[in-house]
XYZ file of C-alpha atoms in Angstrom:
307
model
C 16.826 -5.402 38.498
C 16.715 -9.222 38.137
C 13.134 -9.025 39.076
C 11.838 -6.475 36.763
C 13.657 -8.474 33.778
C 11.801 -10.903 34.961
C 8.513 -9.624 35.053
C 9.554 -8.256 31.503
C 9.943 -11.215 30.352
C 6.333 -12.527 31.177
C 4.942 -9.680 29.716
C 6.420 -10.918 26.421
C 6.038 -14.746 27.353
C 2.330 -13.680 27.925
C 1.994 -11.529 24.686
C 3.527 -14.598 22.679
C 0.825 -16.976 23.999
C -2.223 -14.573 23.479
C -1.237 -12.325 20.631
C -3.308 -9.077 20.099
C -3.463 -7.549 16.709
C -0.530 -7.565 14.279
C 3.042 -6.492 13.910
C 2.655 -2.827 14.230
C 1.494 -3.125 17.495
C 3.925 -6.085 18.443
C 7.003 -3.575 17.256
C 5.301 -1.634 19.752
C 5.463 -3.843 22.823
C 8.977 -5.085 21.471
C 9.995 -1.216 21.245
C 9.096 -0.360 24.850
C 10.205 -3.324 26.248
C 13.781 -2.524 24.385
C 13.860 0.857 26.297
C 12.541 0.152 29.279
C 16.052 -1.813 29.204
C 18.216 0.540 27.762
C 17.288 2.788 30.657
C 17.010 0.654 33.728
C 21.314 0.136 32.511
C 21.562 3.978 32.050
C 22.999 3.554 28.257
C 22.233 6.497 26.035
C 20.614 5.402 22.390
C 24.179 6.346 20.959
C 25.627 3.874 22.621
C 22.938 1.281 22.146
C 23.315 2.437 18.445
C 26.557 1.343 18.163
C 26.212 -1.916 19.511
C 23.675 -3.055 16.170
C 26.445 -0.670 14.072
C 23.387 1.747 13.735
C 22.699 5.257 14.498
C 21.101 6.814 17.648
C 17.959 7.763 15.285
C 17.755 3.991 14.507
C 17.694 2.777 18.075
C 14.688 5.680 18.567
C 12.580 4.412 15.390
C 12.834 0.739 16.789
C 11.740 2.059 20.235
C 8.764 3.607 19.118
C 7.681 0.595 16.777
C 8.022 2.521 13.640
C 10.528 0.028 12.138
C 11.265 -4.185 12.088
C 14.835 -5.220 13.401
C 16.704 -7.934 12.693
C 17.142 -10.883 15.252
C 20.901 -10.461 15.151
C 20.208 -6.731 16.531
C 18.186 -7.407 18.902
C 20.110 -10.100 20.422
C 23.284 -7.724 20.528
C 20.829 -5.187 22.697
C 19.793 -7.873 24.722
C 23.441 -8.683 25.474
C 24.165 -5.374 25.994
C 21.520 -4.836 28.504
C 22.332 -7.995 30.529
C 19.726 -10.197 29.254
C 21.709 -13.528 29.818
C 19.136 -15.586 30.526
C 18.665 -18.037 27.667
C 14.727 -18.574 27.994
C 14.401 -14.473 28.458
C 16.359 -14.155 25.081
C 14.595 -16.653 23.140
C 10.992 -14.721 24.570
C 12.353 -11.456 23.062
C 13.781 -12.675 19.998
C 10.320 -14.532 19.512
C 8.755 -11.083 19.550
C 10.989 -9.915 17.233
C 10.217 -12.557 14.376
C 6.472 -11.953 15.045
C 7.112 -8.357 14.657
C 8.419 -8.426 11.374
C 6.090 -10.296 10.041
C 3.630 -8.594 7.134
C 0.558 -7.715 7.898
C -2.757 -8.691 5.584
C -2.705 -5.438 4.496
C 0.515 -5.462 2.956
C -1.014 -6.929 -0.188
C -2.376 -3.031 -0.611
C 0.836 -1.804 -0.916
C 0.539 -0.712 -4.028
C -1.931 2.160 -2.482
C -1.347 1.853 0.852
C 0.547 5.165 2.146
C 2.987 4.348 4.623
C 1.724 6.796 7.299
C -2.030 5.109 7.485
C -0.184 1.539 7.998
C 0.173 1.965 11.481
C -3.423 2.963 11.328
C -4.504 -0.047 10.137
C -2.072 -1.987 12.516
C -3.568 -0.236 15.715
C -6.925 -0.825 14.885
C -6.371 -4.534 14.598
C -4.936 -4.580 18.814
C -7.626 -1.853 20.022
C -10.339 -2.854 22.174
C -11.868 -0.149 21.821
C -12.012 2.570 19.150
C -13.362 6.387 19.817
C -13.811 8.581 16.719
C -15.645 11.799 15.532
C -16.364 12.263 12.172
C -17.323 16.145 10.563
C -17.235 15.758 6.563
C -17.786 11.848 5.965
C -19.164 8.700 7.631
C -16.122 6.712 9.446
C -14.387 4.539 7.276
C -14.923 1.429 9.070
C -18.743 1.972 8.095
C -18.886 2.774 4.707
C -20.466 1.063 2.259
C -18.194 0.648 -1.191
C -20.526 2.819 -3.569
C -20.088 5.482 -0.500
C -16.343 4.685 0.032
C -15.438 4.639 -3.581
C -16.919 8.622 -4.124
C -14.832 9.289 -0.811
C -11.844 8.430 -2.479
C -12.150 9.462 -5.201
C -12.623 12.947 -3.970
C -9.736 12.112 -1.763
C -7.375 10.922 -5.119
C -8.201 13.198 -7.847
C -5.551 11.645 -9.810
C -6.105 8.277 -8.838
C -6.767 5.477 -11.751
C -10.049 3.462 -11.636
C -8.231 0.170 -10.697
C -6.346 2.408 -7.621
C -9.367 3.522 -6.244
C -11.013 0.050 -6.468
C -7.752 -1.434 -4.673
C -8.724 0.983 -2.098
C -12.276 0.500 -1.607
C -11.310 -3.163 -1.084
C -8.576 -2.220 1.358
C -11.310 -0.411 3.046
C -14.075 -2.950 2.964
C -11.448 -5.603 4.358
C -10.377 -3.227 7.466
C -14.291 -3.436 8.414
C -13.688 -6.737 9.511
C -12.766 -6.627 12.084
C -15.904 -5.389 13.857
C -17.294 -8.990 12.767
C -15.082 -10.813 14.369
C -15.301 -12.686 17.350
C -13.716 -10.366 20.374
C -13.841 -7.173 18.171
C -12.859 -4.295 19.144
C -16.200 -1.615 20.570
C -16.210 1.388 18.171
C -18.043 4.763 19.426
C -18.555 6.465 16.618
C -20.297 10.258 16.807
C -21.085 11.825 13.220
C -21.919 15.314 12.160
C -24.865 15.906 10.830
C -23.679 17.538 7.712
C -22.332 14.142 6.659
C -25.151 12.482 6.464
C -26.728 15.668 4.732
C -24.094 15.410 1.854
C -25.435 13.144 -0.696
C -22.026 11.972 -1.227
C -22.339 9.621 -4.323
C -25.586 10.333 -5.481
C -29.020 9.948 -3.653
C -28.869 6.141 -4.371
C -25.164 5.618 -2.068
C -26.212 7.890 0.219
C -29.777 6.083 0.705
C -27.539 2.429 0.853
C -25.069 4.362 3.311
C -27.763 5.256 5.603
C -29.293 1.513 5.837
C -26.112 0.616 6.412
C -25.438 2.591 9.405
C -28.653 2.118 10.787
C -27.999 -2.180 10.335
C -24.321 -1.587 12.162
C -25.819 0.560 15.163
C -27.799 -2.566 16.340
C -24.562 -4.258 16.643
C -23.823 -4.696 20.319
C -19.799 -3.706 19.715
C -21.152 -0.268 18.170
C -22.482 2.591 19.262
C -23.522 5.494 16.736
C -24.462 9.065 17.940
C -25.328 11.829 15.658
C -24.224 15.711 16.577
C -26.832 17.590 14.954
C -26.916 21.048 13.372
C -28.772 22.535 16.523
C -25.967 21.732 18.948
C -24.136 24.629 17.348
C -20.777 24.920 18.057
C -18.809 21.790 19.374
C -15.894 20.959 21.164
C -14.023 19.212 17.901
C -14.334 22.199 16.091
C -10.698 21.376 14.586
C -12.170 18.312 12.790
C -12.021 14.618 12.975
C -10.777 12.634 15.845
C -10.063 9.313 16.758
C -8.755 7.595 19.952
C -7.859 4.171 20.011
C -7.408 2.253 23.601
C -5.945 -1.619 23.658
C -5.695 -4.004 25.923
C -2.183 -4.330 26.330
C -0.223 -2.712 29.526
C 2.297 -1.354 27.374
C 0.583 0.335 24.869
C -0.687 4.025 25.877
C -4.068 5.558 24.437
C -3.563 6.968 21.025
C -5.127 9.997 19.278
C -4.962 9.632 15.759
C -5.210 12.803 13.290
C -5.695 12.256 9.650
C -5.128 15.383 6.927
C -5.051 15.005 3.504
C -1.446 13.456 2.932
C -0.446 12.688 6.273
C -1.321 11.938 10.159
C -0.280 12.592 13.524
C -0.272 10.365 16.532
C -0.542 11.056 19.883
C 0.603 9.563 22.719
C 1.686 11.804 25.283
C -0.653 11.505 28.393
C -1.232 15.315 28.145
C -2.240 15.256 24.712
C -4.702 11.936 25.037
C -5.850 13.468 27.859
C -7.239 16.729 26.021
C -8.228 14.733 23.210
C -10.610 12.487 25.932
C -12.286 15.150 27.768
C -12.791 16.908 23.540
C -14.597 12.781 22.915
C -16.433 13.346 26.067
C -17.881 16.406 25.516
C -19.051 15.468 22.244
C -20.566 12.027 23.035
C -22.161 14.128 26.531
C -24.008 16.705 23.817
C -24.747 14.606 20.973
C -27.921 12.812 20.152
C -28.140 9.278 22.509
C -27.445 6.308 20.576
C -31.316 5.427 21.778
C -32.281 8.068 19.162
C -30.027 7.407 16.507
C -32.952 5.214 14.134
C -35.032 7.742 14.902
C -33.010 10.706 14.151
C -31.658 8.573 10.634
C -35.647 8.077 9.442
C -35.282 11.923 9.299
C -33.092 12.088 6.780
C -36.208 13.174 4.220
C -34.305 15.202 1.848
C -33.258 12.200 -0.070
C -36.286 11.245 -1.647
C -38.177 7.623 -0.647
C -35.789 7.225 1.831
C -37.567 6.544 4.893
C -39.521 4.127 2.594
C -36.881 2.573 1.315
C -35.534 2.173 4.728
């Protein structure tokens, strides 16, 4: 037991010297790392609960990364699951402080729903980001005249200074494919979003320059599933997978709907949701053909000109 503590504790000594994304995924790491205790000392969350004066429900959202904790409860768990060594305690409580930290986006709050923050958090620690895309072009390469009609269609009630606060919330998650080690995004796209003039012939005709400058990137790859494929595998609609770099954090499949999102971690679940990505990036058009296929586009008009 001493040694796996141990080897615990270099997982967080290592995560402190070479952080990876922000504090949703570092409640993450902290989260496992806190149950992978608990159970190697056989304590139930009830009784782990009532060591921070706190519920069994509490000890489960802290697990799972969906909430902060204070320093002075995670130094009673420690305690509690024999963590005496000083260094090891400082490590963890380390993690803790880092984890509470706010993230950049937190100055969207405002119109930032609380179930696409972890979102934004995982996509800051993933290496490497999978998605499929039915009705719109991905988020993270939209242009703001296209983002701003998607969200508007999104927030029918929204006010005009809302939906700008959101188009720059938008525009400042897309950099993160700029930066230096960014994460690789595989993005496959319908073709009936790029057929929806979404924002007038002008956005769309921007949108598609756009896509075609951030396929030549060398971190993205852009595949287009067109009409003649027929049916496809992600008939259910849009999908994205996110993988990281970190040991402890599994693959997760992300679902968006219209006022809420489920993610998926359970290695059953990724797993179906892989060999779904597979399929689709095995039948869509190469990324070889993707220019190609964009030039086209000759419904908008002077397009291909323009391009």
């Amino acid at each position: 037991m001493a040694s796996a503590q141990a080897g615990r504790a270099s997982s967080v000594r290592d995560i402190l010297s070479h952080p990876r994304g922000g504090p949703t995924v570092l409640r993450i790491v902290l989260g496992t790392h806190l149950r992978r205790l608990r159970e190697s000392r056989g304590i139930t969350r009830e009784a782990a609960g009532d060591a921070i004066r706190g519920s069994h429900a509490k000890i489960s959202r802290l697990e799972l990364g969906r909430v902060g904790a204070k320093e002075r409860d995670i130094a009673d768990l420690l305690t509690l699951y024999g963590v005496d060594d000083g260094e090891q305690r400082e490590q963890f409580l380390a993690l803790a402080r880092q984890a509470s930290r706010p993230g950049w986006w937190q100055r969207y709050s405002d119109v930032l729903p609380s179930w696409f923050e972890t979102m934004i958090g995982l996509e800051e620690a993933a290496s490497v980001i999978r998605t499929y895309e039915v009705q719109f072009i991905p988020g993270l390469l939209q242009t703001p005249d296209y983002a701003r009609a998607c969200i508007k269609l999104g927030n029918p009630r929204a006010t005009d200074r809302e939906v700008s606060r959101r188009v720059d919330l938008r525009m400042e998650r897309q950099q993160l494919l700029t930066r230096p080690h960014a994460p690789k995004l595989w993005a496959v796209v319908d073709e009936g979003a790029l057929r929806r003039p979404l924002g007038g012939t002008d956005a769309m005709r921007t949108q598609i320059r756009h896509l075609r400058t951030m396929a030549e990137r060398p971190n993205i790859t852009l595949q287009i599933a067109p009409f003649r494929l027929g049916g496809l595998a992600a008939a259910g609609g849009p999908v994205t997978i996110l993988r990281f770099l970190e040991p402890d954090l599994p693959d997760i499949v992300y679902l968006e709907q219209l006022n809420s999102a489920l993610y998926l971690d359970k290695r059953e679940d990724v797993e179906d949701y892989l060999a779904v990505m597979d399929s689709l990036c095995a039948t869509a058009e190469p990324h070889g053909k993707t220019g190609h296929f964009l030039d086209g586009l000759r419904f908008l008009e002077g397009l291909k000109q323009s391009l």
